[in-house]
XYZ file of C-alpha atoms in Angstrom:
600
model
C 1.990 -27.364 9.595
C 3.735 -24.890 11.106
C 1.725 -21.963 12.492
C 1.767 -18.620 15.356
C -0.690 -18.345 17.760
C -4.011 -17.613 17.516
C -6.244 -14.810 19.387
C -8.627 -15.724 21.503
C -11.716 -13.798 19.470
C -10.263 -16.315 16.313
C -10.074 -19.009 18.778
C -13.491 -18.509 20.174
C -14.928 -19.493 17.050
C -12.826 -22.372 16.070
C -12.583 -24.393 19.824
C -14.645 -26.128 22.002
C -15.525 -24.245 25.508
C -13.548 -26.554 27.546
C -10.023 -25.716 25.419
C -10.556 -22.124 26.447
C -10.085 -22.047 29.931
C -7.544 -20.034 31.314
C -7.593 -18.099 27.788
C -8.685 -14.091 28.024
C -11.346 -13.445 25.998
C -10.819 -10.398 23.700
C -14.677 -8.742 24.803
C -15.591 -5.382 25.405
C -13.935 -5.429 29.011
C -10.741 -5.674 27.186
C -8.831 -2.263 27.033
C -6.995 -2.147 23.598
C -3.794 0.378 22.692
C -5.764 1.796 19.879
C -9.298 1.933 18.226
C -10.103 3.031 14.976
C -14.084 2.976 14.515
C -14.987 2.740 10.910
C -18.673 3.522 9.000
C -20.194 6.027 6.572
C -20.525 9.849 6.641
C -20.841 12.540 4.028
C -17.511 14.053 3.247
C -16.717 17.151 2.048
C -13.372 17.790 -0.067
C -12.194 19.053 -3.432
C -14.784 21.311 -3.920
C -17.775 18.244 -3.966
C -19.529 16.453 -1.021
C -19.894 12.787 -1.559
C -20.850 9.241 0.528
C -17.279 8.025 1.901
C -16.571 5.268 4.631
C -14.506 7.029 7.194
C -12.275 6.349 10.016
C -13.265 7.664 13.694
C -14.813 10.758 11.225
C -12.200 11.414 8.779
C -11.112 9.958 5.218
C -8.483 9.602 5.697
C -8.212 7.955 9.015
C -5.620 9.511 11.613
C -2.108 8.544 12.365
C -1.054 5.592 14.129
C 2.485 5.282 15.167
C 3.573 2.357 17.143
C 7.331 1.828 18.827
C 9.291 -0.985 16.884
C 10.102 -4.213 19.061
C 6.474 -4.312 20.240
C 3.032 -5.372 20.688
C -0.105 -3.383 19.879
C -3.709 -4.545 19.506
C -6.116 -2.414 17.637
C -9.886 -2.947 17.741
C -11.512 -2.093 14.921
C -15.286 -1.511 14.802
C -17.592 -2.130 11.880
C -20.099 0.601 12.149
C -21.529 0.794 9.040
C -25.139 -1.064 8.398
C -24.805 -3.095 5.350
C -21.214 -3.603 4.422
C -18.197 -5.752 5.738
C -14.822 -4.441 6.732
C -11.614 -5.525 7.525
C -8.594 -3.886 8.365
C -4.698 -4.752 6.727
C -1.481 -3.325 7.800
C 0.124 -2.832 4.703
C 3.731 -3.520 4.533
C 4.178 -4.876 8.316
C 5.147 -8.452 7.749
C 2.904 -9.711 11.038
C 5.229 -12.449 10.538
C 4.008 -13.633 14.381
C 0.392 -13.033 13.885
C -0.656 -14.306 10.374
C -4.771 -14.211 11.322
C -4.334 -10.671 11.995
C -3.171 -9.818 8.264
C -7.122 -8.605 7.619
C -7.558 -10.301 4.178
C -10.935 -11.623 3.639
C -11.016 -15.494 2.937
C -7.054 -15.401 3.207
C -6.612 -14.955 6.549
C -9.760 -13.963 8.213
C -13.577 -13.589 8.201
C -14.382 -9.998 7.501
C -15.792 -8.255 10.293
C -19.851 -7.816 9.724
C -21.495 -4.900 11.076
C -21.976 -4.399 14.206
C -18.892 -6.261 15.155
C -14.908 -5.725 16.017
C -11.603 -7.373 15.386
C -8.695 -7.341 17.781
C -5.922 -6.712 15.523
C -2.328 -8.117 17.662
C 0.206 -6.272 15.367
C 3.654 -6.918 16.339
C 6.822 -5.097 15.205
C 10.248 -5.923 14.655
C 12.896 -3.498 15.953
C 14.365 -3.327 12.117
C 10.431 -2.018 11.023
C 10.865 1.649 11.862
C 9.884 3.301 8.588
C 6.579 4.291 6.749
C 3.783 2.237 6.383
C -0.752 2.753 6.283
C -3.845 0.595 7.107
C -6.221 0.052 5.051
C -9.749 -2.023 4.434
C -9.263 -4.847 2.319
C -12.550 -5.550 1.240
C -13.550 -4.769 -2.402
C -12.605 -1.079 -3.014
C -13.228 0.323 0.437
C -9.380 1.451 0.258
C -10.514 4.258 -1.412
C -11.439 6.282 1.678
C -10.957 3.565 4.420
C -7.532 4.179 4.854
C -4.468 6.074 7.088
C -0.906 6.481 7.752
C 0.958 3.924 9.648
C 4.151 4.867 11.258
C 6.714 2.877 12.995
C 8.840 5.346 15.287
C 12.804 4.711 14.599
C 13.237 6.208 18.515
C 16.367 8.030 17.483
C 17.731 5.010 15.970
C 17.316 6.771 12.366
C 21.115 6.739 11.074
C 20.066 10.082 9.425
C 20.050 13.594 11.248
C 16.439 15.608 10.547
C 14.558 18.323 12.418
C 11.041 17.365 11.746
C 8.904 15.072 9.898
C 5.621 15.819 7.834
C 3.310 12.944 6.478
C 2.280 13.543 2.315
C -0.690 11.049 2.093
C -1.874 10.424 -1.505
C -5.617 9.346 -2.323
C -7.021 9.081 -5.683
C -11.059 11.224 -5.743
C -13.777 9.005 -7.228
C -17.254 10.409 -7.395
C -18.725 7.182 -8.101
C -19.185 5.210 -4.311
C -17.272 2.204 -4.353
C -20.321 -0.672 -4.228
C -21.465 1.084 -7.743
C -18.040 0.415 -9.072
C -17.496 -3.138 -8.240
C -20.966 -4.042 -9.615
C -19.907 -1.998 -12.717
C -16.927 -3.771 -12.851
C -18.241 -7.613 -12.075
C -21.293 -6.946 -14.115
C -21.128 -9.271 -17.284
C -22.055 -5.867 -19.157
C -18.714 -4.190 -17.820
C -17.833 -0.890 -17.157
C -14.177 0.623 -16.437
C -14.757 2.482 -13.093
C -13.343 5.799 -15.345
C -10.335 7.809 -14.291
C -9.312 9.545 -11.308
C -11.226 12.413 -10.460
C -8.390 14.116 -8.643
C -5.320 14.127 -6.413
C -6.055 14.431 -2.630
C -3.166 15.184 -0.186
C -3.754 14.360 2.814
C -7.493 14.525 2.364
C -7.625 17.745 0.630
C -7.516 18.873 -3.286
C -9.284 20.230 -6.357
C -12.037 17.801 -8.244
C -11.044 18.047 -12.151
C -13.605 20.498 -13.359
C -13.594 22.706 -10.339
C -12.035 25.729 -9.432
C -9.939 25.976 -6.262
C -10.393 29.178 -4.137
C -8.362 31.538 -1.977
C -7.301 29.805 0.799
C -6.809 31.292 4.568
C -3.714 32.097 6.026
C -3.394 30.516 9.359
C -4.558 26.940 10.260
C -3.254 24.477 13.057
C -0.335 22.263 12.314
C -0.533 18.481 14.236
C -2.665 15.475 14.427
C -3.322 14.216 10.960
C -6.794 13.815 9.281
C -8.805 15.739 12.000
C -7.991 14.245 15.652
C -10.194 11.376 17.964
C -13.656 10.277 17.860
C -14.979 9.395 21.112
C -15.833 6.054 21.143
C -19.478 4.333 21.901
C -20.320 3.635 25.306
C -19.455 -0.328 24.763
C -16.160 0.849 23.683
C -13.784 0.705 25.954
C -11.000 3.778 26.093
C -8.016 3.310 23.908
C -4.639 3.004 26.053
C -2.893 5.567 23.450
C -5.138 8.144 21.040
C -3.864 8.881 17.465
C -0.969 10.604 15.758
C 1.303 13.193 17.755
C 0.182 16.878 19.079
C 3.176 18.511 17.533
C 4.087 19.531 14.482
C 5.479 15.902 13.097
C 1.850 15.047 11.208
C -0.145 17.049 8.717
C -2.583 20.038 9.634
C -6.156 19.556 9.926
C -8.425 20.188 7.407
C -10.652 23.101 8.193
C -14.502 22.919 7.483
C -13.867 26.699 5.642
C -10.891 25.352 3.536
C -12.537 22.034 1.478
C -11.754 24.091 -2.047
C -8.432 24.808 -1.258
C -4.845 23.463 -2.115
C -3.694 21.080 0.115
C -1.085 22.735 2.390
C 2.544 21.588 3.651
C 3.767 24.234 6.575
C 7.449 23.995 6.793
C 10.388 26.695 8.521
C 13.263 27.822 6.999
C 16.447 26.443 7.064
C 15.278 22.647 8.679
C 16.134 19.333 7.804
C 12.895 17.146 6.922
C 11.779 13.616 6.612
C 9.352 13.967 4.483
C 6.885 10.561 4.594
C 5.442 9.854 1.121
C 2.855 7.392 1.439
C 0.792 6.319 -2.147
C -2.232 5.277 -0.951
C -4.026 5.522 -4.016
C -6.455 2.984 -5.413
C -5.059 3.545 -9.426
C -2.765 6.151 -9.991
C 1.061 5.863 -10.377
C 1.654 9.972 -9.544
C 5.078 11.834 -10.530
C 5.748 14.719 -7.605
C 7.657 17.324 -7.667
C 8.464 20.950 -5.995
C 8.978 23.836 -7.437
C 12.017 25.959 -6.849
C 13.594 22.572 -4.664
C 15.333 19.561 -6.503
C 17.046 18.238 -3.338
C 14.853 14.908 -2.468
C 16.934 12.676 -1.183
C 15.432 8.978 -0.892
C 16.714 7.060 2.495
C 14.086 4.582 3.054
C 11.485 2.686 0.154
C 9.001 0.456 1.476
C 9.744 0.484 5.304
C 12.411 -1.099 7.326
C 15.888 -1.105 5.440
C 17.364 1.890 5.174
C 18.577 2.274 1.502
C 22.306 4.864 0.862
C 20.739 8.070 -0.055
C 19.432 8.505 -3.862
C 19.444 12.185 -4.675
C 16.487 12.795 -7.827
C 14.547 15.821 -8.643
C 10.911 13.736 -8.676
C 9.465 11.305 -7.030
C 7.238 8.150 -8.821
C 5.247 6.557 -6.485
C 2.555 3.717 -7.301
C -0.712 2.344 -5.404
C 1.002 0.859 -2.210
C 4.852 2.345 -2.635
C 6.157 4.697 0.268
C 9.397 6.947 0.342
C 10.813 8.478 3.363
C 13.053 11.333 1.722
C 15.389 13.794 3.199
C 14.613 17.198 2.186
C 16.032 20.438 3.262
C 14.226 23.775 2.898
C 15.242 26.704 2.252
C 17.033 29.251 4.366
C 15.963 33.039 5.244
C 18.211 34.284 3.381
C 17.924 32.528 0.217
C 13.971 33.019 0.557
C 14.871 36.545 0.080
C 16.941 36.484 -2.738
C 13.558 34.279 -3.887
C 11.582 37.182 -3.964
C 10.993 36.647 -0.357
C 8.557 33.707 -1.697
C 6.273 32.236 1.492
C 4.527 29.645 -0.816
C 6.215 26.968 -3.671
C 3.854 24.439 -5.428
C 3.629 20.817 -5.503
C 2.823 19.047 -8.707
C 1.031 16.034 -8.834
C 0.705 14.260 -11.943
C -0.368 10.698 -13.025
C 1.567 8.532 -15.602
C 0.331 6.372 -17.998
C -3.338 6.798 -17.734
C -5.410 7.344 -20.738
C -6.707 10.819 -19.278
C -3.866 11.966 -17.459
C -4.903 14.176 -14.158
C -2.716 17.298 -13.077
C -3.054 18.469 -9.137
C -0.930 21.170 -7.046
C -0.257 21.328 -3.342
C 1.620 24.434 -1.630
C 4.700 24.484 0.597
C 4.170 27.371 2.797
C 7.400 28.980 4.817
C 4.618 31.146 6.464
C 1.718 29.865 7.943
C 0.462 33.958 7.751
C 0.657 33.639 3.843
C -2.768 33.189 1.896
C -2.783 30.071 0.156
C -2.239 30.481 -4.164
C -4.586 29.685 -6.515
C -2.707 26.553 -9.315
C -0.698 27.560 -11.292
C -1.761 28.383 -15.207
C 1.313 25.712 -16.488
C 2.921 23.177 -14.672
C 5.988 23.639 -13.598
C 7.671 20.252 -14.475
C 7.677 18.003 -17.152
C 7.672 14.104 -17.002
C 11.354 12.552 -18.290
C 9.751 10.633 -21.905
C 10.791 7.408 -20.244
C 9.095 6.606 -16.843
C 9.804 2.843 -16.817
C 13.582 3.444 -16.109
C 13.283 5.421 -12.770
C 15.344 4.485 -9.993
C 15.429 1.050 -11.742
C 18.289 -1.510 -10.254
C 19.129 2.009 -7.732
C 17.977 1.188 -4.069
C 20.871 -0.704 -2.195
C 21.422 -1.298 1.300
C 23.150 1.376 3.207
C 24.237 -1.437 5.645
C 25.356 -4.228 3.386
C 26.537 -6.633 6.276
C 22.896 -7.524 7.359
C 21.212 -7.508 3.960
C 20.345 -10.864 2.751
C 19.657 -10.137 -0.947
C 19.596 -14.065 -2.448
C 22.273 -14.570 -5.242
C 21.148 -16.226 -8.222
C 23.049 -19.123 -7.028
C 21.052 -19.660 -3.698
C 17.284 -19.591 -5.776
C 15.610 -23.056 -5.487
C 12.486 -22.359 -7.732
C 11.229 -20.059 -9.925
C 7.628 -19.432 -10.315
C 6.595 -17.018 -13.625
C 3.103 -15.578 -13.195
C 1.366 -14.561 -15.864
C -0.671 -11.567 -15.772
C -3.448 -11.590 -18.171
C -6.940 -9.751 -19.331
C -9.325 -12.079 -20.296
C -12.912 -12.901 -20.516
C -14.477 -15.360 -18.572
C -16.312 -18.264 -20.610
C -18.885 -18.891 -18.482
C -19.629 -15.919 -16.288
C -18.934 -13.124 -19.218
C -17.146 -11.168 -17.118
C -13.909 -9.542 -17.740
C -11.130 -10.824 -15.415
C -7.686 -10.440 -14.433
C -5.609 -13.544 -14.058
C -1.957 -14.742 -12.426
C -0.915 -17.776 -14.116
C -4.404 -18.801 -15.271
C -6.410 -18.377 -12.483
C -8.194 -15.462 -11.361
C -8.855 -14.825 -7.749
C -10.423 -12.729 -4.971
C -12.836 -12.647 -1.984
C -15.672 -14.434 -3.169
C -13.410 -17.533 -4.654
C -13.067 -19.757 -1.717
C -16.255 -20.547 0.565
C -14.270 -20.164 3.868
C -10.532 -17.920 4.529
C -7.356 -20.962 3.957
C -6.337 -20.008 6.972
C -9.431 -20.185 9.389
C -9.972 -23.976 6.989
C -6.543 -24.672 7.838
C -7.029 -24.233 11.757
C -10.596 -26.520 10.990
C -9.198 -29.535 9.159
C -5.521 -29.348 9.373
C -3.699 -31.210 6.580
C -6.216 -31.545 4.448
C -6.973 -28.062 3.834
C -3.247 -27.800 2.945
C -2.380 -27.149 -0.520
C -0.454 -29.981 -2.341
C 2.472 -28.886 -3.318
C 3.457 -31.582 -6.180
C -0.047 -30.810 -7.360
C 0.627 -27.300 -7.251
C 4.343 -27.729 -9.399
C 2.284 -29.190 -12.477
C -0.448 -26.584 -12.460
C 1.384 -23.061 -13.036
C 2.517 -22.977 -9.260
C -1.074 -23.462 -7.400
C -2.954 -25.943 -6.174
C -6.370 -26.518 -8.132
C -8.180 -27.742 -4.783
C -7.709 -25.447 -2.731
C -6.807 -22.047 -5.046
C -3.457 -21.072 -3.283
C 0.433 -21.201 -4.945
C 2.349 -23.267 -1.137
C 5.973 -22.527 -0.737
C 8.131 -24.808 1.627
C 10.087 -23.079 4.403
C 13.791 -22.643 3.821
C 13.166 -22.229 -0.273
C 14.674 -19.450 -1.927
C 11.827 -17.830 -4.830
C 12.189 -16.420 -8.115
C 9.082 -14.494 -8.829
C 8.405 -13.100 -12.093
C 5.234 -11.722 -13.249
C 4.940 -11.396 -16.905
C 2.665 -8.621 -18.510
C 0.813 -9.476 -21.483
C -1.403 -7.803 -23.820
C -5.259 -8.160 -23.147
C -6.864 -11.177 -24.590
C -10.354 -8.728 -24.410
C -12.262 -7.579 -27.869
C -11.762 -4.342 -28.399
C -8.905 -3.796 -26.353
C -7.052 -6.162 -27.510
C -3.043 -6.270 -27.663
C -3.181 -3.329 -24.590
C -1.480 -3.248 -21.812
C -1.299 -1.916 -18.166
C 0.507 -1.292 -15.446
C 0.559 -2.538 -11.991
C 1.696 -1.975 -8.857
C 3.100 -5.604 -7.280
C 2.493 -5.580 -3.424
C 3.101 -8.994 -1.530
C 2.009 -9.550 2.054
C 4.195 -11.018 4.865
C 8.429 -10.743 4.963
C 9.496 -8.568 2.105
C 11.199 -9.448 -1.122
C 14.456 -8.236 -2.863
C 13.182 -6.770 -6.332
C 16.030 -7.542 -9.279
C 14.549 -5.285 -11.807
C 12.345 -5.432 -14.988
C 12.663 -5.165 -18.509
C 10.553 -5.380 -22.538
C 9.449 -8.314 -23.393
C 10.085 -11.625 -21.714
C 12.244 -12.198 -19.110
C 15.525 -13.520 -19.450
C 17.126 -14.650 -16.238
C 20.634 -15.153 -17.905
C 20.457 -11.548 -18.933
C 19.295 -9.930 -16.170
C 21.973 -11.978 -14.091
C 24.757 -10.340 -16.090
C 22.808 -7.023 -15.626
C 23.091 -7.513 -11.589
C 26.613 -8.508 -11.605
C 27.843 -5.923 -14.351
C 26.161 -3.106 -12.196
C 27.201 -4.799 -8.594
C 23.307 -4.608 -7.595
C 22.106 -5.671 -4.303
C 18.812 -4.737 -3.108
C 17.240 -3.536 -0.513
C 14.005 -5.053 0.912
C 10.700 -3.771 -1.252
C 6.470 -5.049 -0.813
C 5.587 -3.226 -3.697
C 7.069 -2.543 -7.005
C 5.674 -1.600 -10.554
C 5.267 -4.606 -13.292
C 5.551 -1.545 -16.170
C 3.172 -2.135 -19.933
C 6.693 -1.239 -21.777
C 4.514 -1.115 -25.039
C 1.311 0.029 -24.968
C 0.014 -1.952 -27.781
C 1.646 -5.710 -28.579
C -0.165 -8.824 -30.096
C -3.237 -9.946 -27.900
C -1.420 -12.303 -25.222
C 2.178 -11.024 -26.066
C 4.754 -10.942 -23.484
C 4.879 -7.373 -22.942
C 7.469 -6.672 -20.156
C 8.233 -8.067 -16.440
C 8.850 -7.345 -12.875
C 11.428 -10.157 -10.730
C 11.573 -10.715 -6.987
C 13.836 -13.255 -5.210
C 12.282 -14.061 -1.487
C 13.562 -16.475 1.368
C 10.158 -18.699 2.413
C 10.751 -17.730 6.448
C 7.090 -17.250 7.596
C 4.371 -19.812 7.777
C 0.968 -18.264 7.152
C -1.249 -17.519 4.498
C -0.362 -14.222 2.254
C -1.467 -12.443 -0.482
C 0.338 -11.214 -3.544
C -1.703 -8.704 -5.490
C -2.345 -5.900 -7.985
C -2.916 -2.861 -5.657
C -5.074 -1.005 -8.686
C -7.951 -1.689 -6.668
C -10.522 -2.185 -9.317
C -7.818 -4.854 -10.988
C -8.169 -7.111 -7.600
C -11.732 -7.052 -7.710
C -11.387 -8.274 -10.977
C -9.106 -11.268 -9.705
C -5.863 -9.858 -9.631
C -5.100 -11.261 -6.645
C -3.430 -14.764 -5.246
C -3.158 -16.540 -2.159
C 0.351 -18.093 -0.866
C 0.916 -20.356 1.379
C 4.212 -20.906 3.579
C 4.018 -24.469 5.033
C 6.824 -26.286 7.643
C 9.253 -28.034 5.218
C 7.984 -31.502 6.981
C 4.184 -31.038 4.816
């Protein structure tokens, strides 16, 4: 077995005293680059105060941006009292630190409270791009989360003037321990809908009325700036976000019941960083009065030649870097000389479909509006197509897109609703097996490091039983293969919603995969080759992408539509591949891979 090096705090708990010496110990003498300090506080936005976890004060937690080609450990303290954390870096492949991935009983033990975790995230100079953090136990995600942004260092191949952050959160009233028991309770409940939109922390709760908001307001540091740290803490080498006007304004304690608010100048070129950190909705966006988004950069990392489209769609987990230009003075005033446009937000496929606005403000004098009485954009009748087989490299010579020809395996996952025989409880499983935090007894990585081999999956084992191992509860890919994925909706196997079907939002941890499109029914690799060559696809590299419910009723169990990856097996670790509707991977829509040496 094949593995990176371990941190000393991991180490610590895994070696004897004597095979430590000369090792530094990660304690609280030890000066990290950054420290996000995590635990409870009441939280007032869209109108309502509610219980939230927070990070260093704020939901959502500030902006960390970290220089590609390098090395950065973050502490992260577990302040609350009676609930575990951990800390993921979603969409940075920590291909050379695999224990510092922050998946509970994947790669690590969650951090208890009272305690901190060294996080050693290192970057790749190609991983300039958009990325967040989030907690990765049960539904914290919901609040414990911020942006995560990989500086390009003027190595961005495209020319802008600025840069703003557009942070999406989904507002549940509910706290999130009531939901999972809801939701793992053999009587279960649906957590309900979205509540509302939040950008950037701020919106309007559905059933409230937004107010007035004042002109004015600073422009810098995202989510509300540093919390000084305990006395045990020792001083971060770098504090949070930038002081200028790259990052979101801060909220104001005056402004809680206001539209969220995006300060731009006239006549500038923008990269505007969408980041969907949502825990259900898939959100349409648009602007009023400006159609000119053009999409550079999906996912992080590979830039993409520019997709011009008048909307956005953006899933739990997706990010789009977009190149938008604003308007000038002069066509403000033959506007109306217009200080304010609004933002639409609007979710897709949800039963109860929720409708939020945001403002662009030329002005930072103007008041803030009131919504608007209509919307100001409609959704296309087909969502499902958008910016299908679309994102290619905009430097082919380095991509290394797999051909059909090159794939060594394919692995079809079936995603299904079911009901669990002997618990009662409604479950989500990939190909027949449901999984999440509480399924092993000790993380496959941390068991690996204990008893080598033989808490290695078996891999022929594994090829008769839908991909995964039965002992140990992971799917173990050889280095050097070449992967098919597909995942396979189906229609729920559950009384009373039987023959239904969802949609979810792929995301797969570790090096990122080429996504070769989706389709109705079941997939047809044949066909979708011909598709690829007919249209001269190659993709770009993607973590998460949506596995669409084409139909939204079909036979209970019905092949009901799929999602394909192709991915070259180059890191050994242990990864997850998951739903990101949060309340689906507490339900066991989740699975653990494992990239072992080709000699295992």
């Amino acid at each position: 077995m094949r593995l990176t090096s371990l941190s000393s705090l991991l180490l610590g708990s895994l070696l004897p005293a004597a095979a430590l010496a000369g090792i530094a110990t990660h304690d609280s003498s030890f000066v990290p680059d950054h420290v996000l300090r995590v635990t409870t506080a009441q939280v007032s936005t869209g109108c309502e105060a509610k219980q939230d976890i927070v990070i260093n004060g704020t939901s959502p937690g500030p902006a960390i941006h970290l220089l590609p080609g390098a090395i950065s450990w973050i502490r992260v303290y577990n302040d609350m009292t009676d609930q575990n954390l951990t800390m993921h870096w979603h969409g940075l492949a920590q291909r050379m630190a695999p224990f510092s991935d922050g998946t509970p009983q994947a790669a690590q033990w969650p951090i208890p409270p009272g305690r901190f975790f060294d996080y050693e995230i290192a970057t790749d100079v190609g991983d300039s791009g958009s990325y967040f953090y989030h907690s990765h136990v049960l539904m914290q995600a919901m609040s414990c989360s911020g942006p995560l942004i990989v500086d390009d260092c003027g190595s961005s191949p495209y020319n802008y003037d600025d840069e703003r952050i557009f942070y999406f959160q989904d507002l549940f009233q509910k706290p999130e321990q009531q939901m999972v028991g809801s939701l793992r309770n053999s009587s279960f409940q649906w957590t309900g809908e979205t509540h509302g939109i939040l950008l950037n922390g701020k919106g309007i709760a559905e059933g409230s009325t937004a107010r007035p908001g004042p002109a004015g307001g600073r422009r810098g540091f995202f989510g509300g700036g540093f919390s000084s740290p305990a006395e045990h803490a020792p001083a971060p080498k770098h504090r949070f976000g930038h002081l200028g006007t790259r990052d979101m304004a801060v909220p104001q304690k005056d402004d809680f019941c206001t539209l969220p608010v995006i300060d731009v100048d006239p006549g500038k070129t923008y990269r505007f960083r969408f980041i969907g950190a949502t825990g259900l909705s898939l959100l349409a966006i648009a602007f009023e009065g400006h159609d000119n988004l053009t999409i550079v950069q999906v996912d992080g990392g590979e830039y993409n030649a520019p997709i011009s489209t008048d909307h956005l769609q953006m899933g739990a987990g997706q990010r789009f870097d977009v190149m938008f230009e604003t308007k000038t003075v002069d066509e403000l005033a033959a506007d109306g000389d217009k200080s304010t446009y609004f933002m639409q937000f609007q979710t897709i496929g949800r039963p109860a479909p929720a409708l939020a606005y945001g403002v662009l403000r030329y002005r930072p004098s103007a008041t803030v509006p009131l919504a608007p009485a209509e919307p100001f954009f409609q959704l296309p009748a087909d969502h499902t197509s958008w910016m299908e087989y679309a994102f290619q490299p905009l430097y082919p010579d380095p991509n290394l897109a797999p051909t059909a020809a090159e794939v060594t395996r394919r692995v079809v996952i079936e995603c299904e609703l079911k009901q669990d025989a002997k618990t009662g409880q409604i479950v989500w499983e990939l190909a027949h097996q449901s999984w999440n935090e509480h399924t092993n007894n000790s993380p496959t990585l941390v068991d690996i490091y204990q008893r080598g081999q033989e808490a290695v999956p078996n891999w022929d084992a594994a090829q008769k039983n839908w991909g995964w191992d039965p002992r140990t509860n992971a799917f173990p890919a050889k280095i050097g293969e070449v992967l098919e994925i597909v995942f396979q909706n189906t229609g729920s196997q559950v009384g009373g919603t039987q023959g239904n079907t969802e949609t979810h939002p792929f995301h797969a941890h570790s090096n990122h995969y080429y996504d070769i499109g989706s389709g109705e029914g079941t997939y047809d690799a044949d066909a979708n080759n011909a598709k690829i060559e007919k249209l001269g696809y190659r993709p770009v590299r993607r973590d998460t992408t949506m596995l669409y419910g084409y139909d939204k009723q079909v036979g209970a169990g019905e092949n009901a539509g799929w999602r394909a990856w192709r991915i070259r097996v180059t890191d050994a670790g242990v990864w997850m591949v998951h739903c990101h509707i949060l309340a689906h991977m507490v339900m066991g829509n989740s699975a653990v891979a494992l990239r072992v040496d080709s000699l295992c």
